[in-house]
Coordinates of C-alpha atoms in Angstrom, one line a residue:
X1 CA -41.2 -52.4 -4.6
X2 CA -37.6 -52.1 -4.0
X3 CA -35.9 -49.1 -2.6
X4 CA -33.6 -49.1 -5.6
X5 CA -36.4 -49.2 -8.2
X6 CA -38.7 -46.5 -6.8
X7 CA -36.4 -44.3 -4.9
X8 CA -37.9 -45.4 -1.5
X9 CA -35.9 -44.6 1.5
X10 CA -34.6 -47.4 3.7
X11 CA -37.0 -46.4 6.5
X12 CA -40.0 -46.8 4.2
X13 CA -40.9 -43.1 3.7
X14 CA -40.8 -43.4 0.0
X15 CA -38.4 -40.6 -0.4
X16 CA -34.8 -41.2 -1.3
X17 CA -32.2 -38.7 -0.3
X18 CA -30.4 -39.5 -3.6
X19 CA -33.5 -39.4 -5.8
X20 CA -35.2 -36.2 -4.4
X21 CA -32.4 -34.2 -2.8
X22 CA -33.9 -34.6 0.7
X23 CA -31.7 -33.7 3.6
X24 CA -30.6 -36.2 6.1
X25 CA -32.8 -34.6 8.7
X26 CA -35.9 -34.9 6.6
X27 CA -36.3 -31.3 5.7
X28 CA -36.5 -32.1 2.0
X29 CA -33.7 -29.7 1.1
X30 CA -30.2 -31.0 0.4
X31 CA -27.4 -28.5 0.6
X32 CA -26.0 -30.1 -2.5
X33 CA -29.2 -30.4 -4.5
X34 CA -30.6 -26.9 -3.6
X35 CA -27.7 -25.0 -5.1
X36 CA -27.2 -23.0 -1.9
X37 CA -23.6 -24.1 -1.4
X38 CA -20.9 -21.5 -1.4
X39 CA -19.3 -23.1 -4.5
X40 CA -22.5 -23.1 -6.6
X41 CA -24.1 -19.9 -5.4
X42 CA -21.0 -17.9 -6.3
X43 CA -20.9 -16.0 -3.0
X44 CA -18.4 -17.6 -0.7
X45 CA -18.1 -16.3 2.9
X46 CA -14.6 -15.0 2.2
X47 CA -15.7 -13.1 -1.0
X48 CA -18.9 -11.7 0.6
X49 CA -16.9 -10.5 3.7
X50 CA -14.3 -8.9 1.5
X51 CA -17.0 -7.1 -0.5
X52 CA -18.8 -5.9 2.6
X53 CA -15.6 -4.7 4.2
X54 CA -14.4 -2.9 1.1
X55 CA -17.6 -0.8 1.1
X56 CA -17.4 0.1 4.7
X57 CA -15.5 3.2 5.8
X58 CA -12.7 2.3 8.1
X59 CA -12.0 4.6 11.0
X60 CA -8.5 4.0 12.2
X61 CA -8.8 7.1 14.4
X62 CA -12.5 7.7 15.0
X63 CA -13.5 11.2 16.2
X64 CA -15.2 11.0 19.5
X65 CA -16.6 13.9 21.6
X66 CA -13.4 14.9 23.3
X67 CA -11.2 14.6 20.2
X68 CA -13.8 16.5 18.1
X69 CA -14.0 19.2 20.7
X70 CA -10.2 19.6 20.8
X71 CA -10.1 19.6 17.0
X72 CA -12.7 22.4 16.8
X73 CA -10.8 24.4 19.4
X74 CA -7.5 24.2 17.7
X75 CA -9.2 24.9 14.3
X76 CA -10.8 28.0 15.8
X77 CA -7.5 29.2 17.2
X78 CA -5.9 28.4 13.9
X79 CA -8.4 30.4 11.9
X80 CA -7.8 33.4 14.2
X81 CA -4.0 33.0 13.9
X82 CA -4.1 32.8 10.1
X83 CA -6.8 35.4 9.4
X84 CA -6.3 38.0 12.1
X85 CA -5.1 40.7 9.6
X86 CA -8.6 40.7 8.2
X87 CA -10.4 40.3 11.5
X88 CA -8.7 43.0 13.6
X89 CA -9.8 46.6 13.1
X90 CA -7.1 49.1 11.9
X91 CA -7.2 51.0 15.2
X92 CA -6.3 47.8 17.3
X93 CA -2.6 48.2 16.5
X94 CA -2.2 44.4 16.7
X95 CA 0.3 44.4 14.0
X96 CA 2.8 46.0 16.4
X97 CA 3.0 42.7 18.3
X98 CA 4.9 40.7 15.7
X99 CA 7.5 39.8 18.3
X100 CA 4.9 37.7 20.0
X101 CA 5.1 35.1 17.2
X102 CA 7.1 32.6 19.4
X103 CA 4.3 32.6 21.9
X104 CA 1.8 31.8 19.2
X105 CA 4.1 29.1 18.0
X106 CA 4.2 27.5 21.4
X107 CA 0.4 27.8 22.0
X108 CA -0.5 26.3 18.7
X109 CA 2.0 23.5 19.1
X110 CA 0.6 22.6 22.6
X111 CA -3.0 22.6 21.1
X112 CA -1.9 20.3 18.3
X113 CA -0.3 17.9 20.7
X114 CA -3.5 18.1 22.8
X115 CA -5.6 17.1 19.8
X116 CA -3.4 14.1 19.0
X117 CA -3.3 13.1 22.7
X118 CA -7.1 13.4 23.0
X119 CA -7.6 11.4 19.9
X120 CA -5.3 8.6 20.9
X121 CA -6.7 8.4 24.5
X122 CA -10.3 8.4 23.4
X123 CA -10.2 6.2 20.3
X124 CA -7.9 3.6 21.7
X125 CA -5.4 3.9 18.9
X126 CA -4.0 0.4 18.7
X127 CA -0.6 -0.8 17.6
X128 CA -1.8 -1.5 14.0
X129 CA -3.0 2.1 13.6
X130 CA 0.2 3.4 15.1
X131 CA 2.2 1.3 12.7
X132 CA 0.3 2.6 9.7
X133 CA 0.5 6.1 11.0
X134 CA 4.3 5.8 11.3
X135 CA 4.8 4.2 7.9
X136 CA 2.7 6.8 6.1
X137 CA 4.2 9.7 8.0
X138 CA 7.7 8.5 7.3
X139 CA 6.9 8.1 3.7
X140 CA 5.4 11.6 3.4
X141 CA 8.3 13.1 5.3
X142 CA 10.7 11.4 2.9
X143 CA 8.7 12.5 -0.2
X144 CA 8.6 16.2 0.8
X145 CA 12.3 17.1 0.1
X146 CA 12.3 15.4 -3.3
X147 CA 10.9 18.4 -5.2
X148 CA 12.2 21.1 -2.8
X149 CA 13.0 24.2 -4.8
X150 CA 11.7 22.8 -8.1
X151 CA 8.5 24.7 -9.2
X152 CA 6.4 23.4 -6.3
X153 CA 6.8 19.7 -7.1
X154 CA 5.8 18.2 -3.8
X155 CA 4.7 14.5 -4.1
X156 CA 3.7 14.2 -0.5
X157 CA 0.5 16.0 -1.1
X158 CA -1.1 13.3 -3.2
X159 CA -0.2 10.7 -0.5
X160 CA -2.0 12.8 2.1
X161 CA -5.1 13.1 -0.1
X162 CA -5.3 9.3 -0.8
X163 CA -4.6 8.4 2.8
X164 CA -7.2 10.8 4.2
X165 CA -9.7 9.5 1.7
X166 CA -9.2 5.8 2.7
X167 CA -8.6 6.2 6.5
X168 CA -11.0 9.0 7.3
X169 CA -10.8 12.6 8.7
X170 CA -9.6 11.7 12.2
X171 CA -6.6 9.7 10.9
X172 CA -6.1 12.3 8.2
X173 CA -5.7 15.2 10.6
X174 CA -3.3 13.2 12.8
X175 CA -1.3 12.0 9.8
X176 CA -1.0 15.5 8.2
X177 CA 0.2 17.1 11.5
X178 CA 2.7 14.3 12.3
X179 CA 4.0 14.1 8.7
X180 CA 4.7 17.9 8.6
X181 CA 6.4 17.7 12.1
X182 CA 8.6 14.8 11.0
X183 CA 9.5 16.5 7.7
X184 CA 10.4 19.7 9.6
X185 CA 12.8 17.6 11.8
X186 CA 14.2 15.8 8.7
X187 CA 14.8 19.0 6.7
X188 CA 15.7 21.3 9.5
X189 CA 12.6 23.4 9.0
X190 CA 11.8 24.0 12.6
X191 CA 10.7 27.5 13.4
X192 CA 7.7 29.7 14.2
X193 CA 6.1 28.6 10.9
X194 CA 6.1 24.9 11.8
X195 CA 2.8 24.8 13.8
X196 CA 1.1 26.7 11.0
X197 CA 2.3 24.0 8.5
X198 CA 1.2 21.2 10.8
X199 CA -2.3 22.7 11.2
X200 CA -2.7 23.5 7.5
X201 CA -1.6 20.0 6.5
X202 CA -3.9 18.5 9.1
X203 CA -6.8 20.4 7.5
X204 CA -5.6 19.4 4.0
X205 CA -5.6 15.7 4.8
X206 CA -8.7 15.8 6.9
X207 CA -10.6 17.4 4.1
X208 CA -10.0 14.4 1.9
X209 CA -11.6 12.2 4.5
X210 CA -14.7 14.4 4.5
X211 CA -15.3 14.1 0.8
X212 CA -18.7 12.5 -0.2
X213 CA -19.2 8.9 -1.5
X214 CA -16.5 7.3 0.6
X215 CA -18.4 4.0 0.9
X216 CA -19.8 3.8 -2.7
X217 CA -17.8 5.9 -5.1
X218 CA -15.0 4.0 -6.8
X219 CA -13.1 3.9 -10.1
X220 CA -12.6 6.9 -12.4
X221 CA -15.2 9.0 -10.6
X222 CA -13.4 8.8 -7.3
X223 CA -10.0 9.6 -8.9
X224 CA -11.5 12.6 -10.6
X225 CA -13.0 13.8 -7.3
X226 CA -9.7 13.3 -5.5
X227 CA -7.8 15.1 -8.3
X228 CA -10.1 18.0 -8.2
X229 CA -9.9 18.3 -4.4
X230 CA -6.1 18.0 -4.6
X231 CA -5.9 20.8 -7.2
X232 CA -8.0 23.2 -5.2
X233 CA -6.6 22.2 -1.8
X234 CA -3.1 22.7 -3.0
X235 CA -3.9 26.3 -3.8
X236 CA -5.7 26.7 -0.5
X237 CA -2.7 25.3 1.4
X238 CA -0.4 27.8 -0.3
X239 CA -2.7 30.7 0.3
X240 CA -3.2 29.9 4.0
X241 CA 0.5 29.5 4.5
X242 CA 1.1 32.9 2.9
X243 CA -1.0 34.4 5.7
X244 CA 1.4 33.0 8.2
X245 CA 4.3 35.2 7.0
X246 CA 2.7 38.0 5.1
X247 CA 1.7 40.2 8.1
X248 CA 5.3 40.3 9.4
X249 CA 6.9 41.7 6.2
X250 CA 6.5 45.3 7.4
X251 CA 4.5 47.9 5.5
X252 CA 7.6 49.9 4.6
X253 CA 9.3 47.1 2.7
X254 CA 6.8 46.8 -0.1
X255 CA 3.5 48.1 -1.3
X256 CA 2.1 44.5 -1.2
X257 CA 2.9 44.0 2.5
X258 CA 0.4 44.1 5.3
X259 CA -0.4 47.6 6.5
X260 CA -2.0 47.6 10.0
X261 CA -3.3 51.1 9.3
X262 CA -5.1 50.2 6.1
X263 CA -8.7 49.0 5.8
X264 CA -9.6 45.4 5.3
X265 CA -10.3 45.8 1.5
X266 CA -7.0 47.5 1.0
X267 CA -5.1 44.8 2.9
X268 CA -7.0 42.1 1.0
X269 CA -5.9 43.7 -2.3
X270 CA -2.4 43.8 -1.0
X271 CA -2.5 40.1 -0.1
X272 CA -3.9 39.0 -3.5
X273 CA -1.1 40.9 -5.1
X274 CA 1.4 39.3 -2.7
X275 CA 0.1 35.8 -3.6
X276 CA 0.2 36.5 -7.4
X277 CA 3.7 37.9 -7.2
X278 CA 5.3 35.4 -4.8
X279 CA 3.6 32.0 -4.7
X280 CA 1.3 31.5 -7.7
X281 CA 3.8 29.6 -9.7
X282 CA 4.8 27.4 -6.8
X283 CA 1.1 26.6 -5.9
X284 CA 0.3 25.8 -9.5
X285 CA 3.2 23.4 -9.7
X286 CA 2.1 21.7 -6.4
X287 CA -1.5 21.5 -7.7
X288 CA -0.6 20.0 -11.1
X289 CA 1.8 17.5 -9.5
X290 CA -0.9 16.4 -7.1
X291 CA -3.4 15.9 -10.0
X292 CA -1.0 14.0 -12.1
X293 CA 0.1 11.6 -9.4
X294 CA -3.4 11.1 -8.2
X295 CA -4.6 10.1 -11.6
X296 CA -1.6 8.0 -12.5
X297 CA -0.7 6.3 -9.2
X298 CA -4.0 6.7 -7.5
X299 CA -5.7 3.4 -8.5
X300 CA -2.7 1.2 -7.3
X301 CA -2.2 3.2 -4.1
X302 CA -5.9 3.3 -3.2
X303 CA -6.1 -0.5 -3.6
X304 CA -3.0 -1.0 -1.5
X305 CA -4.3 1.3 1.3
X306 CA -7.8 -0.4 1.3
X307 CA -6.2 -3.8 1.3
X308 CA -4.0 -2.9 4.2
X309 CA -6.9 -1.4 6.2
X310 CA -9.0 -4.6 5.6
X311 CA -6.3 -6.8 6.9
X312 CA -5.5 -4.5 9.8
X313 CA -9.2 -4.6 10.9
X314 CA -8.7 -1.4 13.0
X315 CA -12.2 -1.6 14.5
X316 CA -11.9 -5.2 15.6
X317 CA -10.9 -5.7 19.2
X318 CA -7.8 -7.9 19.7
X319 CA -8.3 -10.7 22.2
X320 CA -6.0 -13.4 23.4
X321 CA -7.2 -16.8 24.3
X322 CA -5.7 -18.6 27.4
X323 CA -3.5 -21.5 26.5
X324 CA -5.1 -24.9 26.7
X325 CA -4.3 -26.8 29.9

Protein backbone atom coordinates (compact mmCIF):
# COMPACT_ATOMS: atom_id res chain seq x y z
CA UNK A 1 0.00 0.00 0.00
CA UNK A 2 1.25 3.38 -0.86
CA UNK A 3 1.51 6.17 1.60
CA UNK A 4 -0.57 8.32 -0.71
CA UNK A 5 -3.43 5.82 -1.06
CA UNK A 6 -3.92 4.91 2.61
CA UNK A 7 -2.60 7.92 4.45
CA UNK A 8 0.43 6.00 5.75
CA UNK A 9 3.23 8.03 7.11
CA UNK A 10 6.67 7.96 5.52
CA UNK A 11 8.06 6.10 8.55
CA UNK A 12 5.50 3.30 8.24
CA UNK A 13 3.36 4.18 11.25
CA UNK A 14 0.23 4.24 9.16
CA UNK A 15 -0.75 7.70 10.33
CA UNK A 16 -0.37 10.62 8.02
CA UNK A 17 -0.01 14.09 9.50
CA UNK A 18 -2.07 15.39 6.62
CA UNK A 19 -4.80 12.78 6.78
CA UNK A 20 -5.37 12.61 10.55
CA UNK A 21 -4.14 15.91 11.90
CA UNK A 22 -1.27 14.35 13.87
CA UNK A 23 1.35 16.67 15.17
CA UNK A 24 4.93 16.39 13.98
CA UNK A 25 5.99 15.05 17.39
CA UNK A 26 3.53 12.19 17.25
CA UNK A 27 1.09 13.48 19.81
CA UNK A 28 -1.79 13.07 17.45
CA UNK A 29 -2.98 16.65 17.82
CA UNK A 30 -2.18 19.22 15.20
CA UNK A 31 -2.41 22.88 16.15
CA UNK A 32 -4.09 23.53 12.85
CA UNK A 33 -6.46 20.59 12.90
CA UNK A 34 -7.53 20.81 16.54
CA UNK A 35 -8.95 24.33 16.25
CA UNK A 36 -6.88 25.56 19.19
CA UNK A 37 -5.10 28.27 17.27
CA UNK A 38 -5.59 31.88 18.26
CA UNK A 39 -7.19 32.62 14.90
CA UNK A 40 -9.80 29.85 15.09
CA UNK A 41 -10.49 29.87 18.79
CA UNK A 42 -11.41 33.53 18.71
CA UNK A 43 -9.31 34.38 21.78
CA UNK A 44 -6.01 35.87 20.77
CA UNK A 45 -3.37 36.58 23.42
CA UNK A 46 -3.73 40.29 22.78
CA UNK A 47 -7.52 40.21 23.14
CA UNK A 48 -7.52 38.01 26.22
CA UNK A 49 -4.85 40.14 27.88
CA UNK A 50 -6.83 43.26 27.10
CA UNK A 51 -10.00 41.78 28.57
CA UNK A 52 -8.23 40.62 31.71
CA UNK A 53 -6.53 43.95 32.26
CA UNK A 54 -9.75 45.88 31.69
CA UNK A 55 -11.44 43.94 34.50
CA UNK A 56 -8.58 44.43 36.96
CA UNK A 57 -8.56 47.46 39.25
CA UNK A 58 -5.49 49.55 38.53
CA UNK A 59 -3.78 51.13 41.51
CA UNK A 60 -1.54 53.93 40.30
CA UNK A 61 -1.04 54.94 43.95
CA UNK A 62 -1.68 51.90 46.17
CA UNK A 63 -2.40 52.58 49.82
CA UNK A 64 0.22 50.86 51.94
CA UNK A 65 0.43 50.78 55.74
CA UNK A 66 2.29 54.08 56.13
CA UNK A 67 0.25 56.04 53.64
CA UNK A 68 -2.99 54.57 55.02
CA UNK A 69 -1.98 55.55 58.55
CA UNK A 70 -1.16 59.07 57.41
CA UNK A 71 -4.48 59.30 55.56
CA UNK A 72 -6.41 58.16 58.63
CA UNK A 73 -4.54 60.69 60.77
CA UNK A 74 -5.19 63.65 58.51
CA UNK A 75 -8.82 62.58 58.07
CA UNK A 76 -9.29 62.41 61.83
CA UNK A 77 -7.77 65.87 62.26
CA UNK A 78 -9.91 67.11 59.40
CA UNK A 79 -13.09 65.77 60.99
CA UNK A 80 -12.26 67.60 64.21
CA UNK A 81 -11.37 70.77 62.28
CA UNK A 82 -14.66 70.72 60.37
CA UNK A 83 -17.06 69.52 63.05
CA UNK A 84 -15.64 71.06 66.22
CA UNK A 85 -18.69 73.37 66.66
CA UNK A 86 -20.79 70.26 67.30
CA UNK A 87 -18.12 68.40 69.28
CA UNK A 88 -17.06 71.07 71.76
CA UNK A 89 -19.33 71.71 74.78
CA UNK A 90 -20.73 75.25 75.15
CA UNK A 91 -18.66 75.93 78.27
CA UNK A 92 -15.34 75.28 76.47
CA UNK A 93 -15.29 78.78 74.95
CA UNK A 94 -13.35 77.38 72.00
CA UNK A 95 -15.13 79.77 69.70
CA UNK A 96 -13.13 82.61 71.21
CA UNK A 97 -10.00 81.30 69.44
CA UNK A 98 -10.98 82.13 65.89
CA UNK A 99 -7.69 84.00 65.50
CA UNK A 100 -5.92 80.63 65.63
CA UNK A 101 -7.21 79.74 62.15
CA UNK A 102 -3.80 80.39 60.49
CA UNK A 103 -2.23 77.79 62.78
CA UNK A 104 -4.90 75.29 61.80
CA UNK A 105 -4.24 76.18 58.18
CA UNK A 106 -0.52 75.48 58.56
CA UNK A 107 -1.10 72.26 60.50
CA UNK A 108 -3.55 70.80 58.01
CA UNK A 109 -1.35 71.76 55.08
CA UNK A 110 1.65 70.03 56.66
CA UNK A 111 -0.41 66.90 57.27
CA UNK A 112 -1.69 66.89 53.69
CA UNK A 113 1.85 67.20 52.37
CA UNK A 114 2.86 64.35 54.69
CA UNK A 115 0.10 62.16 53.25
CA UNK A 116 1.25 62.80 49.71
CA UNK A 117 4.92 62.30 50.62
CA UNK A 118 4.21 59.04 52.47
CA UNK A 119 2.13 57.77 49.57
CA UNK A 120 4.83 58.58 47.04
CA UNK A 121 7.67 57.14 49.11
CA UNK A 122 5.86 53.90 49.94
CA UNK A 123 4.08 53.13 46.68
CA UNK A 124 7.02 54.04 44.48
CA UNK A 125 5.04 56.49 42.39
CA UNK A 126 6.64 56.16 39.00
CA UNK A 127 7.02 58.68 36.20
CA UNK A 128 3.91 57.40 34.39
CA UNK A 129 1.71 57.94 37.44
CA UNK A 130 3.29 61.35 38.05
CA UNK A 131 2.59 62.31 34.43
CA UNK A 132 -1.06 61.22 34.66
CA UNK A 133 -1.43 62.98 37.99
CA UNK A 134 -0.03 66.18 36.48
CA UNK A 135 -2.28 66.02 33.41
CA UNK A 136 -5.46 65.35 35.38
CA UNK A 137 -4.64 67.93 38.06
CA UNK A 138 -3.89 70.57 35.43
CA UNK A 139 -7.11 69.73 33.59
CA UNK A 140 -9.16 69.95 36.78
CA UNK A 141 -7.51 73.22 37.79
CA UNK A 142 -8.30 74.66 34.36
CA UNK A 143 -11.92 73.48 34.50
CA UNK A 144 -12.64 75.00 37.89
CA UNK A 145 -12.73 78.70 36.87
CA UNK A 146 -15.01 78.00 33.88
CA UNK A 147 -18.21 78.19 35.87
CA UNK A 148 -17.01 80.45 38.67
CA UNK A 149 -19.88 82.64 39.82
CA UNK A 150 -22.45 80.92 37.61
CA UNK A 151 -24.96 78.98 39.74
CA UNK A 152 -22.39 76.45 40.95
CA UNK A 153 -21.50 75.11 37.50
CA UNK A 154 -18.15 73.48 38.29
CA UNK A 155 -17.18 70.85 35.69
CA UNK A 156 -14.06 69.77 37.56
CA UNK A 157 -16.17 67.67 39.94
CA UNK A 158 -17.24 65.14 37.33
CA UNK A 159 -13.59 64.71 36.26
CA UNK A 160 -12.64 63.98 39.86
CA UNK A 161 -15.43 61.39 40.17
CA UNK A 162 -14.42 59.50 37.02
CA UNK A 163 -10.70 59.68 37.76
CA UNK A 164 -11.15 58.36 41.28
CA UNK A 165 -13.36 55.57 39.97
CA UNK A 166 -10.81 54.36 37.43
CA UNK A 167 -7.56 54.93 39.31
CA UNK A 168 -8.59 54.04 42.85
CA UNK A 169 -8.88 55.78 46.24
CA UNK A 170 -5.16 56.39 46.78
CA UNK A 171 -4.69 58.19 43.49
CA UNK A 172 -8.05 59.87 44.02
CA UNK A 173 -7.06 61.47 47.32
CA UNK A 174 -3.75 62.70 45.94
CA UNK A 175 -5.42 63.98 42.76
CA UNK A 176 -8.18 65.84 44.62
CA UNK A 177 -5.73 67.55 46.97
CA UNK A 178 -3.22 68.48 44.28
CA UNK A 179 -5.95 69.72 41.91
CA UNK A 180 -7.45 72.02 44.53
CA UNK A 181 -3.99 73.32 45.45
CA UNK A 182 -3.18 74.01 41.79
CA UNK A 183 -6.52 75.71 41.17
CA UNK A 184 -6.02 77.92 44.25
CA UNK A 185 -2.69 79.07 42.85
CA UNK A 186 -4.26 79.59 39.42
CA UNK A 187 -7.21 81.64 40.66
CA UNK A 188 -5.51 83.41 43.55
CA UNK A 189 -7.64 81.58 46.09
CA UNK A 190 -4.87 80.98 48.62
CA UNK A 191 -6.01 81.50 52.18
CA UNK A 192 -6.93 79.75 55.43
CA UNK A 193 -9.72 77.95 53.57
CA UNK A 194 -7.38 76.26 51.07
CA UNK A 195 -6.37 73.24 53.21
CA UNK A 196 -10.05 72.63 53.97
CA UNK A 197 -10.76 72.61 50.24
CA UNK A 198 -7.82 70.29 49.60
CA UNK A 199 -8.97 67.85 52.26
CA UNK A 200 -12.62 67.94 51.21
CA UNK A 201 -11.76 67.42 47.53
CA UNK A 202 -9.42 64.59 48.49
CA UNK A 203 -12.28 62.89 50.33
CA UNK A 204 -14.63 63.58 47.42
CA UNK A 205 -12.33 61.96 44.84
CA UNK A 206 -11.26 59.12 47.11
CA UNK A 207 -14.90 58.20 47.75
CA UNK A 208 -15.41 57.55 44.04
CA UNK A 209 -12.57 55.04 44.17
CA UNK A 210 -14.22 53.23 47.09
CA UNK A 211 -17.52 52.63 45.27
CA UNK A 212 -18.42 48.94 44.79
CA UNK A 213 -18.21 46.98 41.54
CA UNK A 214 -15.01 48.54 40.28
CA UNK A 215 -13.84 45.40 38.46
CA UNK A 216 -17.22 44.18 37.16
CA UNK A 217 -19.76 46.99 36.87
CA UNK A 218 -19.75 48.65 33.46
CA UNK A 219 -22.10 50.46 31.12
CA UNK A 220 -25.26 52.22 32.17
CA UNK A 221 -25.25 50.80 35.68
CA UNK A 222 -21.81 52.23 36.39
CA UNK A 223 -22.74 55.63 34.98
CA UNK A 224 -25.88 55.77 37.11
CA UNK A 225 -23.87 54.81 40.19
CA UNK A 226 -21.30 57.53 39.50
CA UNK A 227 -24.00 60.10 38.76
CA UNK A 228 -25.79 59.30 42.03
CA UNK A 229 -22.51 59.52 43.95
CA UNK A 230 -21.60 62.80 42.26
CA UNK A 231 -25.00 64.28 43.10
CA UNK A 232 -24.82 63.38 46.79
CA UNK A 233 -21.10 64.10 47.17
CA UNK A 234 -21.51 67.55 45.60
CA UNK A 235 -23.96 68.46 48.37
CA UNK A 236 -21.69 66.86 50.97
CA UNK A 237 -18.71 68.88 49.72
CA UNK A 238 -20.65 72.14 49.91
CA UNK A 239 -22.00 71.32 53.37
CA UNK A 240 -18.56 70.42 54.72
CA UNK A 241 -17.03 73.56 53.26
CA UNK A 242 -19.76 75.63 54.95
CA UNK A 243 -18.45 74.31 58.25
CA UNK A 244 -15.04 75.82 57.47
CA UNK A 245 -16.36 79.39 57.55
CA UNK A 246 -19.64 79.30 59.44
CA UNK A 247 -18.14 79.25 62.98
CA UNK A 248 -16.23 82.47 62.33
CA UNK A 249 -19.16 84.66 61.29
CA UNK A 250 -19.81 85.89 64.80
CA UNK A 251 -23.02 85.28 66.72
CA UNK A 252 -23.94 88.97 66.74
CA UNK A 253 -23.99 89.31 62.95
CA UNK A 254 -26.90 86.97 62.27
CA UNK A 255 -29.32 84.62 63.94
CA UNK A 256 -28.01 81.80 61.73
CA UNK A 257 -24.36 82.22 62.76
CA UNK A 258 -22.56 79.93 65.17
CA UNK A 259 -23.23 80.71 68.82
CA UNK A 260 -20.56 79.25 71.16
CA UNK A 261 -22.95 79.60 74.12
CA UNK A 262 -25.81 77.70 72.46
CA UNK A 263 -26.46 73.99 72.70
CA UNK A 264 -25.56 71.53 69.95
CA UNK A 265 -29.18 71.16 68.68
CA UNK A 266 -29.54 74.95 68.54
CA UNK A 267 -26.32 75.36 66.60
CA UNK A 268 -27.30 72.51 64.30
CA UNK A 269 -30.57 74.29 63.51
CA UNK A 270 -28.61 77.49 62.87
CA UNK A 271 -26.25 75.67 60.54
CA UNK A 272 -29.08 74.09 58.54
CA UNK A 273 -30.66 77.50 58.15
CA UNK A 274 -27.29 78.91 57.10
CA UNK A 275 -26.88 76.23 54.38
CA UNK A 276 -30.42 76.75 53.07
CA UNK A 277 -30.00 80.51 52.95
CA UNK A 278 -26.51 80.75 51.49
CA UNK A 279 -25.38 77.68 49.53
CA UNK A 280 -28.33 75.48 48.61
CA UNK A 281 -28.69 76.94 45.12
CA UNK A 282 -24.95 76.74 44.47
CA UNK A 283 -24.71 73.14 45.71
CA UNK A 284 -27.72 72.14 43.59
CA UNK A 285 -26.12 73.63 40.49
CA UNK A 286 -22.87 71.78 41.20
CA UNK A 287 -24.73 68.50 41.75
CA UNK A 288 -26.82 68.79 38.57
CA UNK A 289 -23.78 69.79 36.51
CA UNK A 290 -21.89 66.76 37.81
CA UNK A 291 -24.79 64.42 36.98
CA UNK A 292 -25.28 65.76 33.46
CA UNK A 293 -21.58 65.67 32.56
CA UNK A 294 -21.18 62.19 34.05
CA UNK A 295 -24.06 60.79 32.01
CA UNK A 296 -23.16 62.59 28.78
CA UNK A 297 -19.35 62.55 28.76
CA UNK A 298 -18.83 59.68 31.18
CA UNK A 299 -18.70 56.78 28.66
CA UNK A 300 -16.02 58.40 26.48
CA UNK A 301 -13.93 59.63 29.40
CA UNK A 302 -14.11 56.32 31.26
CA UNK A 303 -12.91 54.49 28.15
CA UNK A 304 -10.09 56.99 27.66
CA UNK A 305 -8.96 56.74 31.28
CA UNK A 306 -9.06 52.95 31.29
CA UNK A 307 -7.20 52.77 27.99
CA UNK A 308 -4.55 55.12 29.35
CA UNK A 309 -4.14 53.09 32.54
CA UNK A 310 -3.82 49.83 30.57
CA UNK A 311 -1.11 51.27 28.38
CA UNK A 312 0.65 52.89 31.31
CA UNK A 313 0.77 49.55 33.20
CA UNK A 314 1.40 51.27 36.55
CA UNK A 315 1.90 48.01 38.45
CA UNK A 316 4.46 46.65 36.00
CA UNK A 317 8.05 47.24 36.98
CA UNK A 318 10.14 49.00 34.36
CA UNK A 319 13.44 47.25 33.56
CA UNK A 320 16.22 48.15 31.18
CA UNK A 321 18.19 45.49 29.33
CA UNK A 322 21.93 45.90 28.92
CA UNK A 323 22.95 46.63 25.32
CA UNK A 324 24.21 43.67 23.38
CA UNK A 325 27.96 43.47 23.07
